[in-house]
Structures are given as C-alpha cells and as structure tokens.
Short mmCIF file of C-alpha atoms in Angstrom, two decimals:
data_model
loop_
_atom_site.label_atom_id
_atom_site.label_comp_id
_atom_site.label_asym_id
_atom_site.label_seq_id
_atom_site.Cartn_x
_atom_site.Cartn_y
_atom_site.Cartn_z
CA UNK A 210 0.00 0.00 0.00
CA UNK A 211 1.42 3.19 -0.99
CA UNK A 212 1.98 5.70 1.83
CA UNK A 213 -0.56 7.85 0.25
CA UNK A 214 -2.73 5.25 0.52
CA UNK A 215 -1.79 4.40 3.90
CA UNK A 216 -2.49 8.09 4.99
CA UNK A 217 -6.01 8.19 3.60
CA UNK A 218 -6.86 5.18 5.16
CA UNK A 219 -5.85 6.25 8.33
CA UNK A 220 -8.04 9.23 8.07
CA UNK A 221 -11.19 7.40 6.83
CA UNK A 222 -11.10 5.14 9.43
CA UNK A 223 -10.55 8.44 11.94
CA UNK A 224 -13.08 10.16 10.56
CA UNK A 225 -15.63 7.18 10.39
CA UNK A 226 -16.03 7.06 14.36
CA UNK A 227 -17.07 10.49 14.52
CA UNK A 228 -19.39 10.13 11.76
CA UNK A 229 -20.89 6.93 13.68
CA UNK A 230 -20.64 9.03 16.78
CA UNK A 231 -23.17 11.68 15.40
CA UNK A 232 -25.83 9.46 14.20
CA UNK A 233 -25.36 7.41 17.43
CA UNK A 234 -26.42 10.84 19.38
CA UNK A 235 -29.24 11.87 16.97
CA UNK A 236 -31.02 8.12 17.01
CA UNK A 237 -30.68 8.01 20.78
CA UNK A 238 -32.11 11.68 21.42
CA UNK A 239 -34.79 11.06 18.61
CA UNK A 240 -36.02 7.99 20.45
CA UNK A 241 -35.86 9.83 23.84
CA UNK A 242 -35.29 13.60 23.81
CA UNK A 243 -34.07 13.36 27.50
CA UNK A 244 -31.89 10.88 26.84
CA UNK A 245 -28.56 13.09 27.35
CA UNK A 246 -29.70 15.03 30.42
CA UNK A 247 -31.11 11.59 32.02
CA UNK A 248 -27.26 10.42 30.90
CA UNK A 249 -25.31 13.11 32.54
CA UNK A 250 -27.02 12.84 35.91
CA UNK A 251 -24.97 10.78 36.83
CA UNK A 252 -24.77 6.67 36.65
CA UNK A 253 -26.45 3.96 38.66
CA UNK A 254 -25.31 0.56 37.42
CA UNK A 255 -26.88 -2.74 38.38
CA UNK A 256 -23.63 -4.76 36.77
CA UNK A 257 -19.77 -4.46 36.93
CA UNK A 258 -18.54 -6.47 33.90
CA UNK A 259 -15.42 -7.67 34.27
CA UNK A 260 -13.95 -8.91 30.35
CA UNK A 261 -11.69 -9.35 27.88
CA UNK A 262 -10.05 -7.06 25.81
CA UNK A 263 -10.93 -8.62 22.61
CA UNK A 264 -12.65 -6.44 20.33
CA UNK A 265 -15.02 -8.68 19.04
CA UNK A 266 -17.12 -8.64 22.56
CA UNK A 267 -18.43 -5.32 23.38
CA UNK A 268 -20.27 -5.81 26.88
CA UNK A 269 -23.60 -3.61 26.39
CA UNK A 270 -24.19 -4.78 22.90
CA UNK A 271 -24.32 -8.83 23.69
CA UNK A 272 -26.42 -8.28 26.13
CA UNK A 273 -28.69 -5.47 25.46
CA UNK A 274 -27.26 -3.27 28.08
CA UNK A 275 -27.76 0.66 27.75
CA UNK A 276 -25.51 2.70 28.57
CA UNK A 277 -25.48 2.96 32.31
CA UNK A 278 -26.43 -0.09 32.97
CA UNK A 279 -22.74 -1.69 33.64
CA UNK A 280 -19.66 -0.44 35.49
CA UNK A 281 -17.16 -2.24 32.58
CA UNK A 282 -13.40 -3.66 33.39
CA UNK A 283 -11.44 -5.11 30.09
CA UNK A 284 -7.94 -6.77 29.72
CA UNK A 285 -6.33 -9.90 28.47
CA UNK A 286 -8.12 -12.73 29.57
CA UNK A 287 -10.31 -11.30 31.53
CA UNK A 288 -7.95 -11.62 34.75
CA UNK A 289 -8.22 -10.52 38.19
CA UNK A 290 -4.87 -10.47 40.02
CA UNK A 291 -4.80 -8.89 42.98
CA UNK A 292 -1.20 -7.23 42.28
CA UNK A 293 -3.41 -5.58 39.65
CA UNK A 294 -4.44 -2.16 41.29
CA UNK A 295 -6.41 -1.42 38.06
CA UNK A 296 -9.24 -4.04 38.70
CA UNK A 297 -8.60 -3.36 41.93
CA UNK A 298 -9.38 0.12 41.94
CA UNK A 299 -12.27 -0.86 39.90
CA UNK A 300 -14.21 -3.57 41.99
CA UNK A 301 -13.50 -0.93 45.37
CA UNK A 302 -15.45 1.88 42.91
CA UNK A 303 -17.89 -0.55 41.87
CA UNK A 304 -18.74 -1.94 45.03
CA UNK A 305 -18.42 1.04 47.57
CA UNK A 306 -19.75 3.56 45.81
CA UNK A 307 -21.55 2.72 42.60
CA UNK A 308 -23.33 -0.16 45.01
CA UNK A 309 -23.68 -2.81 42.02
CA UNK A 310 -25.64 -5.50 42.66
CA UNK A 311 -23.56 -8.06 40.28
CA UNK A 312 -20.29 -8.93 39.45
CA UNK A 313 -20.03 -10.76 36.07
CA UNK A 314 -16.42 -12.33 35.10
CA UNK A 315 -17.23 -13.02 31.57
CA UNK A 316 -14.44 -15.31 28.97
CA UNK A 317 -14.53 -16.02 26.04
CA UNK A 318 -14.07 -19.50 23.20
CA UNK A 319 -11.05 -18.57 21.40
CA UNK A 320 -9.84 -16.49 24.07
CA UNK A 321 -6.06 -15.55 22.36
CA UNK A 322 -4.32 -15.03 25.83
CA UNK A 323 -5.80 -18.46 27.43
CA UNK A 324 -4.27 -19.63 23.91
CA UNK A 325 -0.83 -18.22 24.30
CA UNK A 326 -0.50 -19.27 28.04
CA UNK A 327 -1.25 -22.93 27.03
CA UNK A 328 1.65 -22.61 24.91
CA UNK A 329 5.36 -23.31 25.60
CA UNK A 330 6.91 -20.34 24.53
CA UNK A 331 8.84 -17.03 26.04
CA UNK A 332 6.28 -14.04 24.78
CA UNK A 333 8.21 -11.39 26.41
CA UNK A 334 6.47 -8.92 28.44
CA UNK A 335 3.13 -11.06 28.45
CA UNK A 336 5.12 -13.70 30.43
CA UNK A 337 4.19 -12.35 33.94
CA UNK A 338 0.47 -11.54 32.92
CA UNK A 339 0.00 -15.26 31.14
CA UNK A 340 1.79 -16.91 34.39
CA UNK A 341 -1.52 -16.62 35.70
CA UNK A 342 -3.67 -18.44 33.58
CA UNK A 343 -0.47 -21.29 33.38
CA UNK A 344 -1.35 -21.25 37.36
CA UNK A 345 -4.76 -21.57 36.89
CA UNK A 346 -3.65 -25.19 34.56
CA UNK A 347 -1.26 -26.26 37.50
CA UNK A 348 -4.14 -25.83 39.94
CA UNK A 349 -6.82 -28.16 37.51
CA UNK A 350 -3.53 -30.14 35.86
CA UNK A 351 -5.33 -33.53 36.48
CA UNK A 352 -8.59 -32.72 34.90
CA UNK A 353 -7.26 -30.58 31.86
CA UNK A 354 -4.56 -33.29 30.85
CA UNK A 355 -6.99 -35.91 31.26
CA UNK A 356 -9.07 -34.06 28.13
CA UNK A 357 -7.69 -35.47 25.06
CA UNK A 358 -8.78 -33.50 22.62
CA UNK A 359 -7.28 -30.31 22.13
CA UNK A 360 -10.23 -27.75 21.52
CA UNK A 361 -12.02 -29.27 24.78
CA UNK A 362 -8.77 -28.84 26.76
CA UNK A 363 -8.97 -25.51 25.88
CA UNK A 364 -12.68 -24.48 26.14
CA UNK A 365 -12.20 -25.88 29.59
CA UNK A 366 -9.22 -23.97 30.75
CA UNK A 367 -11.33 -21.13 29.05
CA UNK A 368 -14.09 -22.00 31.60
CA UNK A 369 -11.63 -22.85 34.60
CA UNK A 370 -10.12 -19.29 34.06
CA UNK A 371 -13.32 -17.42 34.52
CA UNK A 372 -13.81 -19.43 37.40
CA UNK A 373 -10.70 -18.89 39.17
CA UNK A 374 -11.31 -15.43 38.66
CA UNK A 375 -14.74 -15.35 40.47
CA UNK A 376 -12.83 -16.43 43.51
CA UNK A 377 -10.23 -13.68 43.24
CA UNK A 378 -13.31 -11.45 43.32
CA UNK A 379 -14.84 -13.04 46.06
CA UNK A 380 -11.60 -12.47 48.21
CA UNK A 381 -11.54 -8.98 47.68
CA UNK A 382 -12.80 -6.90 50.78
CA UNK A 383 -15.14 -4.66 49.49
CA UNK A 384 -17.12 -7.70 48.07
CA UNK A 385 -17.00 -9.85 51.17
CA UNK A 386 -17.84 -6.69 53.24
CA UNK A 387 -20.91 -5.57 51.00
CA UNK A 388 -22.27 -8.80 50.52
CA UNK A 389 -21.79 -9.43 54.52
CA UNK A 390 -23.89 -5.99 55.20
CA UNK A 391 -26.24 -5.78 52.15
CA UNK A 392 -26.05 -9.20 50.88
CA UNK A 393 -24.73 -8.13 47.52
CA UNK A 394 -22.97 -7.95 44.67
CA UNK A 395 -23.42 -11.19 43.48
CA UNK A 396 -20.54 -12.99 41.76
CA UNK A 397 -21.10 -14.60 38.19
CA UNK A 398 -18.96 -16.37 36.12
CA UNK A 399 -20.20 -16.37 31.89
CA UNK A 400 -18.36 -17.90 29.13
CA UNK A 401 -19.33 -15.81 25.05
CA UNK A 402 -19.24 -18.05 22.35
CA UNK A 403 -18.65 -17.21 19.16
CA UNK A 404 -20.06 -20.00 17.05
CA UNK A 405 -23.42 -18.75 18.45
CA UNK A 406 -23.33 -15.30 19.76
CA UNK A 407 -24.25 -17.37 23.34
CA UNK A 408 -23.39 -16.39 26.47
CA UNK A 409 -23.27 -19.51 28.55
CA UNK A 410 -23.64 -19.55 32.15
CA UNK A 411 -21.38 -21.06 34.41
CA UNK A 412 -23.43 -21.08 37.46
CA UNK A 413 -20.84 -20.41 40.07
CA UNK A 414 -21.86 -20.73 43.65
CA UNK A 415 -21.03 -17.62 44.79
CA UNK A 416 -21.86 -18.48 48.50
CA UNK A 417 -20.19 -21.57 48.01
CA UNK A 418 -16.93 -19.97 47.07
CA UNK A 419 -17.18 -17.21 49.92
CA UNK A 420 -17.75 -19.96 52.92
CA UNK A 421 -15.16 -21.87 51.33
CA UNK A 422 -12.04 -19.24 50.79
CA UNK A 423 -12.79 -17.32 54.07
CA UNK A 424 -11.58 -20.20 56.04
CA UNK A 425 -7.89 -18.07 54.88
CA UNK A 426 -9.09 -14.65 52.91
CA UNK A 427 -11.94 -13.91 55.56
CA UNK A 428 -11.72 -9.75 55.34
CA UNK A 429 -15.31 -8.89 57.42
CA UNK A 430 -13.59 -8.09 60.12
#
C-alpha cells in the first residue's frame, strides 16, 4: 500500500467514528429527547462487567445493556490479580460507591491469551500476565490433561479461568464486606461463544466460594 494510501486510510477510518458518533447521538435523542440530560445525571449501574479485551465482545451490545447499565473492566483474559491495582481500583469503585448489585467475570471461546499461556513459549512482556492463567492449569492439571482432545482442553481452561477469577473477586474486601452488610454484589462467572453469539452460564456458587475461601481470605472483620 502506498503511503498515500496508507495516509487516507488512516483518516477514513478516523473520521468514520465520529461520523458513527453523530448518528449514534441523533437516534438516541430522537427515540428519547431526555436521553442526554437523564445520561449526565450521573450513573447507577446494576452490573460491573469484568472482560476481555478482545474487540469482538463489546459488553452492552451482547447483552442489550444501555448505557449505564454496567460499570465495565477489560484486559487480556479477563484476569483478576490482585497485584493488579487497576481491577482493583475498579471492583472498590464498583462496590463502595456505585453499590452494584452483580459482578459478572465473563471469557470467552477462542480467548487468544488463554491460547498463548497454554503454549510453551517465552512471549516477552506477556510472560508475567499469562503466568496466571499457566497457574490456573497447575491448579486443575489432572482434569485438563486428562481431556484429550485439544479444543475441549482448551474451552475448559477457558471456563476454569473465569472461574478462578470469580474467587479472586470473592476475596476482595469490598465484596465480602458488601455482601456481609447488604447481601450483595453477586458474583457470576459467563463464558461468550462465538459459534453462536451465546453467552453460557457457568453457574458459580457464589456463597459456596465465599464460605469456602474465608476459612484463609476472611476480610469482614
């Protein structure tokens, strides 16, 4: 492509999400002239979505969210370390002051960071971030090597991932303390696929998970 080409390009593709930007505004204050002033009062969101950063899963959209309606969290595989003071930062905000009711922790089929970590390779910088996925194999090694086939090996550690990240959640303080005095957020754990456009739930036992890691992480107190 010739760097004329290259430079027009560029600026269609600038130009384009400005263009998509205006009709956006002039559908949604068509369909509800208050729409903007109702919108800059300020937000109330039953949901804090935590996701991946794959482009191809845009929270509100799957699952016919409006704007306001989720507090949203994206990165690579949808992870929840708690060295992370990003995700951090956002479940306290969520929790203690925007008073969300649910936590989802939603993966993805074909997730390309579950992918890389499942593969035996030095990817640089990614190394530390994919370590914890590889941890979340070592903890479920027995089950995930007795999976033959590749593709279900993978969909599982897919669906493993999203559950070890519900616990990370639940042993955060401002979710064991909320849920202690108001008995919420609730934790979720949901799984896209794209074959279907699906989102399948996992059905994680959210008061399962607290009783059970409080024995050690129990922050009430």
């Amino acid at each position: 492509m010739a760097e004329s080409d290259i430079t027009n390009y560029l600026r269609q593709t600038h130009d384009r999400v400005f263009e998509h930007n205006k009709a956006w505004a002039h559908d949604c204050k068509s369909k509800d002239p208050e729409f903007f002033v109702k919108l800059s009062a300020g937000q109330n969101p039953e949901y804090l979505w935590i996701g991946c950063s794959d482009s191809r899963i845009p929270a509100e959209q799957i699952t016919g969210l409006e704007p306001g309606d989720a507090f949203v969290h994206r990165n690579i595989a949808n992870l929840v370390c708690n060295t992370d003071l990003n995700v951090m930062s956002v479940i306290t905000y969520a929790v203690e002051h925007l008073k969300v009711k649910h936590i989802v922790v939603c993966g993805h089929y074909g997730c390309g960071g579950v992918k890389a970590a499942m593969t035996a390779k030095d990817l640089g910088l990614l190394n530390p971030w994919l370590r914890n996925i590889r941890d979340v194999y070592r903890l479920h090694e027995k089950e995930l090597d007795a999976i033959k086939d590749e593709d279900a090996r993978y969909n599982r550690l897919v669906e493993l991932n999203v559950y070890e990240q519900c616990r990370n959640v639940v042993k955060t303080a401002s979710v064991q303390q909320s849920y202690a005095q108001n008995k919420f957020p609730i934790v979720h754990g949901w799984v896209f696929g794209f074959h279907d456009g699906l989102l399948k739930d996992l059905k994680v036992d959210f008061e399962g998970i607290l009783k059970d890691i409080q024995k050690i992480y129990n922050l009430t107190n």
